Amino acid sequence: MSSIAKERWQLDSHPARLEEILPDGSVRCHLSPRNCVIKEGGLGFCKVRGNRGGRLVTLNYGKGVHLTEETIETEAVFHFAPGERILSLGNIGCMLNCGYCHNWKTSQARYVTDNDVYYYTPEQIVETALRHGIRILSWTYNDPVVWHEFILDTARLAKEAGLINLYKSAFFISEEAVDELLPVIDIFSISIKSIDSEYYRKVTTGWVEPVLAATKKVYKTGKHVEVSTLMVTDISDDEQTARRISEWVKTELDANVPLHFVRFHPDYKMSNSVRTPISRLLQAREIAREFGIPHVYIGNVSGVDGTESKCVKCGNLLVTRYGLNAKLVGLDTHGYCTRCGHDAHFKLLEPRPCSNDTTFDDSLLDGLEQRTFDWHGDVVSLHIQVLNTQSTDAPVYHRRRFRDGASSSWTKVDLRPGESYRFIMAKSREDEVGPEVMIPSSASSNLHEVFDRAHFPTQSIEEVGVSHSDVTPILQYAGKQNMYDQLRKQGEAE
Ligand code: SF4
């Protein structure tokens, strides 16, 4: 468990919680169920917690990937403030090593270089969210479990400032750590990969029991919980997985907990696979509904049935969704159906005025530089990162372009001097061609193609070009047992 620091971000450390000091100078970490025992100078499984001088420390306090404005749909949360903008915050490392991870470049600490790492204080994060009119912080991407101390400090400050905290996690976490999160986290989006122990062991390197126990625990405290399951092609996209997860949600939580079946794309150690056929996601949805779960959705799809919300009593359309965009169309302010008054199990925030300026003056764009991007194949969302190099505030404008030549109205983002800001644009309807962004000529900007939700791309198209894989490469698939063998061999080689 020892390692030699190669990157600057690994050098300094911060005291860690949930430590147990052992008589021989080792420490035991009680943050995740691994309970790593770490010798002086060593690191735990996650490679971001270690033993320095006989004390447990964390190497990633205040160190993460670039903060990013997204929508709450990015986090597989459909029944809390649909369409709400969130500030997504991801870090480095993970207590798991899932074979399909699409954030493996940041979740697996050995791949993280100093170029990927941004430094934040709790105060900076809260101030950024408030200044950009964002009401929800989302702890997400790699996995928030291993950012425990920084999350507790920031989420506490955020709550004091009136913000809401969302925690999107695989939730391989100890009970003690859950106890510490409960006072500050409001929404839990939990990824339960499967109910099958063999799958957990072989594909995620973890085990399922603590995940289920922690999920039950947060649900019982009355927190808003949504559950998602990644349907990995030919491994966990079968009827039995759908049946077992539906049964578990219904019997151990509640039938009204929203359940998401999420489309997989080949990545990391499971690149030699194919995308989940949509027919299997729809079949899983049908199975869950037969079990009596009314709020079932499919994820990582656009323009497909199974993403909208309808009233289970009268069939009224409540929320329309396209990709990562959502619109309330049939809910009152309490989350009830506007047609029949049935409780649709939604939590909504106070409405606020529309941000689009209808009296926009084109001269505001004078001197700004235009950047455009065309949606192609599976790439239907984009992270736009802009650094304001000026010593004064600088505006960035963005809008959507449609096939008939029309455009949406402009949305403005104000950047402080020296501020670097990243925000998502996601295709909102079938005839949308792509985004258009107007950026001050003195600013530097990067565009990052996003592959599926909660994906944090580390490389921009300026560095690696526009992807040519319009649809995830479909290679010959080796079969479930071969995939397990392949993962085992790769694990041994690491
Ligand atoms: S968080 Fe988990 S993996 Fe990391 S050191 Fe602690 S027990 Fe080990």
Coordinates of C-alpha atoms and ligand atoms in Angstrom, one line a residue:
M1 CA 0.0 0.0 0.0
S2 CA 2.9 2.4 -0.3
S3 CA 3.4 4.9 -3.1
I4 CA 5.9 7.5 -4.2
A5 CA 4.4 10.9 -4.8
K6 CA 4.9 11.9 -8.4
E7 CA 2.6 14.8 -8.6
R8 CA 2.5 18.1 -6.7
W9 CA -1.1 17.4 -5.5
Q10 CA 0.0 14.4 -3.6
L11 CA 2.6 16.2 -1.5
D12 CA 0.6 18.1 1.1
S13 CA -2.1 16.5 3.4
H14 CA -4.9 17.4 5.8
P15 CA -6.0 15.6 9.0
A16 CA -8.6 12.9 8.2
R17 CA -11.6 12.0 10.3
L18 CA -12.7 8.4 11.2
E19 CA -9.2 7.3 12.1
E20 CA -8.1 4.6 14.5
I21 CA -4.6 4.7 15.7
L22 CA -3.0 1.3 16.1
P23 CA -0.3 0.4 18.6
D24 CA 2.3 -0.5 15.9
G25 CA 2.1 3.0 14.3
S26 CA -0.4 2.0 11.7
V27 CA -3.8 3.6 11.3
R28 CA -7.1 2.1 10.4
C29 CA -9.5 4.2 8.2
H30 CA -13.2 3.9 9.0
L31 CA -14.5 5.9 6.1
S32 CA -15.4 3.1 3.7
P33 CA -16.1 -0.6 4.5
R34 CA -12.6 -1.5 3.4
N35 CA -11.2 -0.3 6.7
C36 CA -7.7 -0.2 5.3
V37 CA -4.9 -0.6 7.8
I38 CA -2.2 1.7 6.6
K39 CA 1.5 1.7 7.7
E40 CA 3.6 4.8 8.1
G41 CA 4.1 6.5 4.7
G42 CA 1.6 4.3 3.0
L43 CA -1.8 4.9 1.3
G44 CA -5.1 3.1 1.4
F45 CA -6.9 1.4 -1.5
C46 CA -8.3 4.8 -2.7
K47 CA -4.8 6.3 -2.9
V48 CA -6.0 9.6 -1.4
R49 CA -5.8 8.7 2.3
G50 CA -2.7 7.7 4.0
N51 CA -0.6 7.5 7.1
R52 CA 1.7 10.4 7.9
G53 CA 3.5 10.2 11.2
G54 CA 1.1 7.7 12.6
R55 CA -2.0 9.7 11.8
L56 CA -4.6 9.3 9.1
V57 CA -4.5 12.1 6.6
T58 CA -6.3 12.9 3.4
L59 CA -4.4 14.1 0.3
N60 CA -7.3 15.6 -1.6
Y61 CA -8.7 18.1 0.8
G62 CA -9.8 21.2 -1.3
K63 CA -8.4 19.5 -4.4
G64 CA -10.8 18.5 -7.2
V65 CA -11.6 18.7 -10.8
H66 CA -13.0 22.0 -12.2
L67 CA -16.3 23.0 -10.7
T68 CA -19.1 22.8 -13.3
E69 CA -22.6 24.2 -13.6
E70 CA -25.0 21.5 -14.8
T71 CA -28.7 20.6 -14.3
I72 CA -30.0 18.3 -11.6
E73 CA -31.0 15.7 -14.2
T74 CA -27.2 15.1 -14.7
E75 CA -27.3 13.5 -11.2
A76 CA -30.2 11.0 -11.9
V77 CA -32.4 13.2 -9.7
F78 CA -35.8 13.6 -11.4
H79 CA -38.2 14.3 -8.5
F80 CA -36.4 17.2 -6.8
A81 CA -36.7 20.6 -8.5
P82 CA -36.7 19.4 -12.2
G83 CA -34.5 21.5 -14.5
E84 CA -32.7 23.2 -11.5
R85 CA -29.1 24.4 -12.2
I86 CA -26.6 22.8 -9.8
L87 CA -22.9 23.3 -9.1
S88 CA -21.2 20.0 -9.6
L89 CA -18.1 19.2 -7.6
G90 CA -15.9 16.2 -8.1
N91 CA -12.6 15.2 -6.6
I92 CA -9.8 12.6 -7.0
G93 CA -9.7 9.0 -6.0
C94 CA -12.3 6.3 -5.2
M95 CA -13.0 3.5 -2.7
L96 CA -14.0 1.3 -5.7
N97 CA -12.4 0.5 -9.0
C98 CA -15.4 -0.3 -11.3
G99 CA -14.4 -1.9 -14.6
Y100 CA -16.7 0.4 -16.6
C101 CA -15.9 3.7 -14.8
H102 CA -16.3 6.6 -17.3
N103 CA -14.5 8.9 -14.8
W104 CA -11.5 6.6 -14.4
K105 CA -9.0 9.3 -15.2
T106 CA -10.0 11.1 -12.0
S107 CA -11.4 8.3 -9.8
Q108 CA -8.2 6.2 -10.1
A109 CA -5.7 8.5 -8.4
R110 CA -2.7 7.1 -10.2
Y111 CA -3.9 8.6 -13.5
V112 CA -4.4 12.1 -12.0
T113 CA -1.9 14.7 -13.1
D114 CA -1.4 18.2 -11.7
N115 CA -3.0 19.5 -14.8
D116 CA -6.3 17.9 -13.8
V117 CA -6.4 19.4 -10.3
Y118 CA -8.0 22.6 -9.2
Y119 CA -7.7 24.0 -5.7
Y120 CA -10.8 25.4 -3.8
T121 CA -11.7 26.5 -0.4
P122 CA -15.2 25.9 1.1
E123 CA -15.7 29.7 1.0
Q124 CA -14.9 30.0 -2.7
I125 CA -17.3 27.2 -3.6
V126 CA -20.2 28.7 -1.7
E127 CA -19.4 32.2 -3.0
T128 CA -19.3 30.9 -6.6
A129 CA -22.7 29.2 -6.3
L130 CA -24.4 32.2 -4.7
R131 CA -22.9 34.6 -7.3
H132 CA -24.1 32.5 -10.2
G133 CA -27.6 32.1 -8.7
I134 CA -27.2 28.4 -8.0
R135 CA -29.2 26.8 -5.2
I136 CA -27.8 23.3 -5.1
L137 CA -24.3 22.0 -4.6
S138 CA -23.8 18.5 -6.0
W139 CA -21.0 16.3 -4.7
T140 CA -20.4 13.9 -7.6
Y141 CA -18.3 12.4 -10.4
N142 CA -15.5 10.1 -9.2
D143 CA -17.2 9.6 -5.8
P144 CA -17.8 12.0 -2.9
V145 CA -17.1 9.4 -0.2
V146 CA -13.3 10.0 -0.4
W147 CA -13.8 13.8 -0.1
H148 CA -15.4 13.4 3.3
E149 CA -13.7 16.1 5.3
F150 CA -13.9 18.8 2.5
I151 CA -17.6 18.0 1.9
L152 CA -18.5 18.3 5.6
D153 CA -16.7 21.7 5.9
T154 CA -18.2 23.1 2.7
A155 CA -21.7 21.6 3.0
R156 CA -22.0 23.0 6.5
L157 CA -21.1 26.5 5.2
A158 CA -23.4 26.0 2.2
K159 CA -26.4 25.2 4.4
E160 CA -25.7 28.2 6.5
A161 CA -25.9 30.2 3.3
G162 CA -29.3 28.6 2.4
L163 CA -27.9 26.2 -0.2
I164 CA -29.0 22.6 -0.7
N165 CA -26.5 19.7 -0.8
L166 CA -26.9 16.7 -3.2
Y167 CA -24.7 13.6 -2.8
K168 CA -24.4 11.4 -5.8
S169 CA -22.5 8.2 -4.9
A170 CA -21.9 4.5 -5.3
F171 CA -22.3 4.7 -1.5
F172 CA -19.7 2.1 -0.5
I173 CA -19.4 3.9 2.8
S174 CA -19.3 3.1 6.5
E175 CA -22.2 3.7 8.9
E176 CA -20.1 6.2 10.9
A177 CA -19.4 8.3 7.8
V178 CA -23.2 8.3 6.9
D179 CA -23.9 9.6 10.4
E180 CA -21.6 12.5 9.8
L181 CA -23.2 13.3 6.4
L182 CA -26.8 13.3 7.6
P183 CA -26.9 16.7 9.2
V184 CA -25.6 18.4 6.0
I185 CA -26.8 16.4 3.0
D186 CA -30.4 16.9 1.7
I187 CA -30.6 14.7 -1.4
F188 CA -29.0 11.3 -2.0
S189 CA -28.7 9.9 -5.5
I190 CA -27.4 6.4 -5.0
S191 CA -26.0 4.1 -7.6
I192 CA -26.8 0.5 -6.6
K193 CA -25.0 -1.4 -9.3
S194 CA -26.8 -4.7 -8.7
I195 CA -28.1 -6.8 -5.9
D196 CA -25.7 -9.6 -6.9
S197 CA -22.7 -10.2 -4.7
E198 CA -20.6 -11.8 -7.4
Y199 CA -21.2 -8.8 -9.7
Y200 CA -20.1 -6.4 -7.0
R201 CA -17.0 -8.3 -6.2
K202 CA -15.9 -8.9 -9.8
V203 CA -16.9 -5.7 -11.5
T204 CA -16.7 -3.0 -8.7
T205 CA -14.1 -4.6 -6.3
G206 CA -16.5 -3.8 -3.5
W207 CA -19.4 -5.7 -1.8
V208 CA -23.1 -4.9 -1.9
E209 CA -24.2 -5.2 1.8
P210 CA -22.8 -1.9 3.1
V211 CA -24.3 -0.1 0.1
L212 CA -27.7 -1.4 0.8
A213 CA -27.4 -0.8 4.5
A214 CA -26.3 2.8 4.0
T215 CA -29.1 3.5 1.5
K216 CA -31.7 2.2 3.9
K217 CA -30.2 4.3 6.7
V218 CA -30.4 7.6 4.8
Y219 CA -33.9 6.8 3.5
K220 CA -35.2 6.1 7.0
T221 CA -34.1 9.6 8.1
G222 CA -36.5 11.1 5.6
K223 CA -33.9 12.4 3.1
H224 CA -34.8 12.7 -0.6
V225 CA -33.4 9.5 -2.2
E226 CA -33.4 8.3 -5.8
V227 CA -31.8 5.0 -6.9
S228 CA -30.1 4.3 -10.2
T229 CA -28.7 1.1 -11.7
L230 CA -26.3 1.0 -14.6
M231 CA -27.4 -1.7 -17.0
V232 CA -24.1 -3.1 -18.3
T233 CA -24.6 -4.9 -21.5
D234 CA -24.9 -8.7 -21.1
I235 CA -23.8 -8.4 -17.5
S236 CA -26.5 -6.5 -15.6
D237 CA -29.1 -5.5 -18.2
D238 CA -31.0 -8.7 -17.7
E239 CA -34.6 -9.2 -16.4
Q240 CA -33.3 -10.7 -13.1
T241 CA -31.3 -7.6 -12.2
A242 CA -34.3 -5.4 -12.9
R243 CA -36.6 -7.7 -10.9
R244 CA -34.2 -7.9 -7.9
I245 CA -33.5 -4.1 -7.7
S246 CA -37.2 -3.3 -8.1
E247 CA -38.1 -5.8 -5.3
W248 CA -35.4 -4.4 -3.0
V249 CA -36.5 -0.8 -3.6
K250 CA -40.1 -1.6 -3.0
T251 CA -39.6 -3.8 0.1
E252 CA -36.7 -2.0 1.8
L253 CA -37.3 1.6 0.9
D254 CA -40.7 2.6 -0.7
A255 CA -42.4 2.0 -4.0
N256 CA -42.4 5.8 -4.5
V257 CA -38.6 6.1 -4.6
P258 CA -37.7 7.1 -8.1
L259 CA -35.7 4.3 -9.9
H260 CA -33.5 4.9 -12.9
F261 CA -32.2 2.3 -15.3
V262 CA -29.1 3.8 -16.9
R263 CA -27.6 3.1 -20.3
F264 CA -23.9 2.0 -20.2
H265 CA -21.2 3.0 -22.7
P266 CA -18.0 1.0 -23.1
D267 CA -15.1 2.6 -21.3
Y268 CA -12.0 1.9 -19.2
K269 CA -11.5 -1.9 -18.7
M270 CA -14.8 -2.6 -20.4
S271 CA -14.1 -0.9 -23.7
N272 CA -14.6 -4.2 -25.5
S273 CA -18.3 -4.1 -25.1
V274 CA -21.4 -2.4 -26.7
R275 CA -23.9 0.2 -25.5
T276 CA -26.9 -1.2 -23.6
P277 CA -29.7 -1.9 -26.2
I278 CA -32.5 0.5 -25.4
S279 CA -35.0 -2.3 -25.7
R280 CA -33.5 -3.9 -22.5
L281 CA -33.8 -0.6 -20.6
L282 CA -37.4 -0.3 -21.6
Q283 CA -37.9 -3.9 -20.6
A284 CA -36.4 -3.2 -17.1
R285 CA -38.7 -0.3 -16.8
E286 CA -41.7 -2.4 -17.6
I287 CA -40.6 -5.0 -15.0
A288 CA -40.3 -2.3 -12.3
R289 CA -43.7 -0.9 -13.1
E290 CA -45.2 -4.4 -12.9
F291 CA -43.7 -4.6 -9.4
G292 CA -45.7 -1.5 -8.5
I293 CA -43.0 1.1 -8.8
P294 CA -44.6 4.1 -10.5
H295 CA -41.6 6.4 -11.0
V296 CA -39.2 4.5 -13.2
Y297 CA -37.0 6.2 -15.8
I298 CA -34.3 5.3 -18.2
G299 CA -31.1 7.3 -18.4
N300 CA -28.4 8.3 -20.8
V301 CA -30.9 8.4 -23.6
S302 CA -32.4 11.3 -25.5
G303 CA -35.8 11.5 -27.3
V304 CA -36.8 8.1 -26.1
D305 CA -40.0 7.2 -24.1
G306 CA -39.3 6.5 -20.5
T307 CA -37.8 9.8 -19.4
E308 CA -40.9 11.9 -18.9
S309 CA -43.1 12.0 -15.8
K310 CA -46.8 11.4 -16.0
C311 CA -49.4 11.4 -13.3
V312 CA -50.0 7.8 -12.2
K313 CA -53.6 8.5 -11.5
C314 CA -54.9 10.4 -14.6
G315 CA -52.0 10.2 -17.1
N316 CA -51.4 13.9 -17.2
L317 CA -47.9 14.9 -18.5
L318 CA -46.1 16.4 -15.5
V319 CA -42.5 16.9 -16.6
T320 CA -41.1 16.7 -20.1
R321 CA -37.4 15.8 -20.5
Y322 CA -35.0 15.7 -23.3
G323 CA -31.5 14.5 -22.3
L324 CA -30.4 16.7 -19.4
N325 CA -33.2 19.3 -19.9
A326 CA -36.5 19.2 -18.1
K327 CA -39.6 21.4 -18.1
L328 CA -42.5 21.4 -15.6
V329 CA -45.7 21.2 -17.5
G330 CA -48.3 19.7 -15.2
L331 CA -47.2 20.2 -11.6
D332 CA -48.5 22.7 -9.1
T333 CA -46.1 24.4 -6.7
H334 CA -46.5 21.7 -4.1
G335 CA -45.7 18.9 -6.6
Y336 CA -49.2 17.7 -7.2
C337 CA -50.8 17.0 -10.6
T338 CA -52.5 20.1 -11.9
R339 CA -55.3 18.1 -13.6
C340 CA -56.4 15.7 -10.8
G341 CA -54.6 17.0 -7.7
H342 CA -52.8 13.6 -7.1
D343 CA -49.5 13.7 -5.1
A344 CA -46.9 13.1 -7.7
H345 CA -44.1 12.8 -5.1
F346 CA -42.0 15.8 -6.3
K347 CA -40.2 18.4 -4.2
L348 CA -40.0 21.8 -5.8
L349 CA -38.1 25.0 -5.0
E350 CA -39.6 28.5 -5.0
P351 CA -40.0 29.5 -8.6
R352 CA -37.8 32.4 -9.8
P353 CA -38.0 34.8 -12.6
C354 CA -36.9 33.6 -16.1
S355 CA -33.2 34.5 -16.7
N356 CA -33.6 35.1 -20.4
D357 CA -33.4 38.8 -21.4
T358 CA -36.2 39.5 -24.0
T359 CA -34.9 43.0 -24.7
F360 CA -31.5 41.8 -25.8
D361 CA -29.4 44.4 -27.6
D362 CA -27.1 42.8 -30.3
S363 CA -24.5 45.4 -29.7
L364 CA -23.6 43.7 -26.4
L365 CA -21.9 41.0 -28.6
D366 CA -19.6 43.5 -30.3
G367 CA -16.0 42.6 -29.8
L368 CA -16.9 39.1 -28.6
E369 CA -15.6 36.0 -30.3
Q370 CA -18.0 33.3 -31.6
R371 CA -17.5 29.6 -30.9
T372 CA -19.9 26.9 -32.1
F373 CA -20.1 23.2 -31.7
D374 CA -22.3 20.7 -33.6
W375 CA -23.9 17.8 -31.8
H376 CA -22.9 14.5 -33.4
G377 CA -23.8 10.9 -32.8
D378 CA -23.8 10.2 -29.0
V379 CA -22.2 13.5 -28.2
V380 CA -25.2 15.7 -27.2
S381 CA -23.7 17.6 -24.3
L382 CA -20.7 19.8 -23.9
H383 CA -18.7 21.4 -21.0
I384 CA -17.6 25.0 -21.9
Q385 CA -14.8 26.3 -19.7
V386 CA -13.9 30.0 -19.9
L387 CA -11.1 31.8 -18.0
N388 CA -11.6 35.6 -17.7
T389 CA -8.0 36.9 -18.0
Q390 CA -9.2 40.6 -17.8
S391 CA -8.9 42.7 -14.7
T392 CA -12.6 43.6 -15.0
D393 CA -15.8 41.6 -15.1
A394 CA -16.4 39.8 -18.4
P395 CA -19.7 38.5 -19.9
V396 CA -20.1 35.2 -21.8
Y397 CA -23.3 34.6 -23.8
H398 CA -24.7 31.3 -25.0
R399 CA -27.7 30.1 -27.0
R400 CA -28.9 27.1 -29.0
R401 CA -29.0 26.8 -32.8
F402 CA -31.8 24.9 -34.6
R403 CA -32.0 23.2 -38.0
D404 CA -34.3 25.8 -39.5
G405 CA -31.7 28.6 -38.8
A406 CA -33.5 29.9 -35.8
S407 CA -31.9 30.3 -32.3
S408 CA -32.9 30.5 -28.7
S409 CA -32.5 33.7 -26.8
W410 CA -29.1 34.5 -25.2
T411 CA -28.2 33.5 -21.7
K412 CA -25.5 35.5 -20.0
V413 CA -22.9 34.3 -17.6
D414 CA -20.8 37.0 -15.7
L415 CA -17.3 36.2 -14.9
R416 CA -15.2 38.0 -12.3
P417 CA -11.6 39.0 -13.0
G418 CA -9.5 35.9 -13.1
E419 CA -12.4 33.6 -12.7
S420 CA -12.5 30.2 -14.5
Y421 CA -16.0 28.9 -14.9
R422 CA -17.3 25.7 -16.6
F423 CA -20.9 25.1 -17.6
I424 CA -22.8 22.4 -19.5
M425 CA -24.9 22.8 -22.6
A426 CA -27.0 19.7 -23.5
K427 CA -29.1 19.1 -26.6
S428 CA -32.7 20.1 -25.7
R429 CA -34.7 18.9 -28.7
E430 CA -34.5 16.8 -31.8
D431 CA -33.9 19.6 -34.3
E432 CA -31.2 21.3 -32.2
V433 CA -27.9 21.6 -34.2
G434 CA -25.6 22.7 -31.3
P435 CA -24.6 25.5 -29.0
E436 CA -23.2 28.9 -29.9
V437 CA -21.1 30.8 -27.3
M438 CA -19.8 34.4 -27.4
I439 CA -16.6 34.9 -25.5
P440 CA -14.5 38.0 -24.8
S441 CA -11.5 38.0 -27.1
S442 CA -9.1 38.2 -24.1
A443 CA -10.6 35.1 -22.4
S444 CA -9.3 31.7 -23.0
S445 CA -11.9 28.9 -23.6
N446 CA -12.0 25.1 -23.9
L447 CA -14.8 22.8 -25.1
H448 CA -15.1 19.3 -23.6
E449 CA -17.3 16.6 -25.2
V450 CA -19.4 14.9 -22.5
F451 CA -20.2 11.3 -22.8
D452 CA -23.3 10.5 -20.8
R453 CA -24.4 12.1 -17.5
A454 CA -22.1 12.6 -14.6
H455 CA -19.2 12.2 -16.9
F456 CA -16.4 14.7 -16.3
P457 CA -14.2 15.0 -19.4
T458 CA -10.6 15.9 -18.5
Q459 CA -9.4 16.6 -22.1
S460 CA -10.8 19.3 -24.3
I461 CA -11.3 19.2 -28.1
E462 CA -8.5 21.7 -28.3
E463 CA -6.2 19.0 -26.9
V464 CA -7.6 15.9 -28.5
G465 CA -9.9 17.1 -31.3
V466 CA -13.5 16.3 -31.9
S467 CA -14.3 12.7 -31.3
H468 CA -14.9 10.7 -34.5
S469 CA -16.7 7.9 -32.6
D470 CA -20.2 9.2 -33.3
V471 CA -21.6 6.1 -31.7
T472 CA -19.5 4.3 -29.1
P473 CA -17.5 1.7 -31.0
I474 CA -19.2 -1.5 -31.3
L475 CA -16.6 -4.3 -31.0
Q476 CA -17.1 -7.9 -30.7
Y477 CA -18.4 -8.7 -27.2
A478 CA -16.7 -11.4 -25.3
G479 CA -19.4 -12.6 -23.0
K480 CA -20.0 -12.3 -19.3
Q481 CA -17.5 -15.0 -18.0
N482 CA -14.8 -13.7 -20.4
M483 CA -15.4 -10.1 -19.1
Y484 CA -15.1 -11.3 -15.5
D485 CA -11.8 -13.1 -16.4
Q486 CA -10.5 -10.1 -18.2
L487 CA -11.3 -7.8 -15.2
R488 CA -9.6 -10.3 -12.8
K489 CA -6.4 -10.3 -15.0
Q490 CA -6.3 -6.5 -15.2
G491 CA -6.8 -6.3 -11.5
E492 CA -3.8 -8.7 -10.9
A493 CA -1.7 -6.6 -13.2
E494 CA -2.3 -3.3 -11.4
Ligands
SF4_1 S1 -11.6 5.6 2.2 FE1 -11.8 3.3 2.1 S2 -10.3 2.8 0.6 FE2 -9.7 4.8 1.3 S3 -8.3 4.5 3.0 FE3 -10.3 4.7 3.9 S4 -11.0 2.6 4.0 FE4 -9.3 2.5 2.6

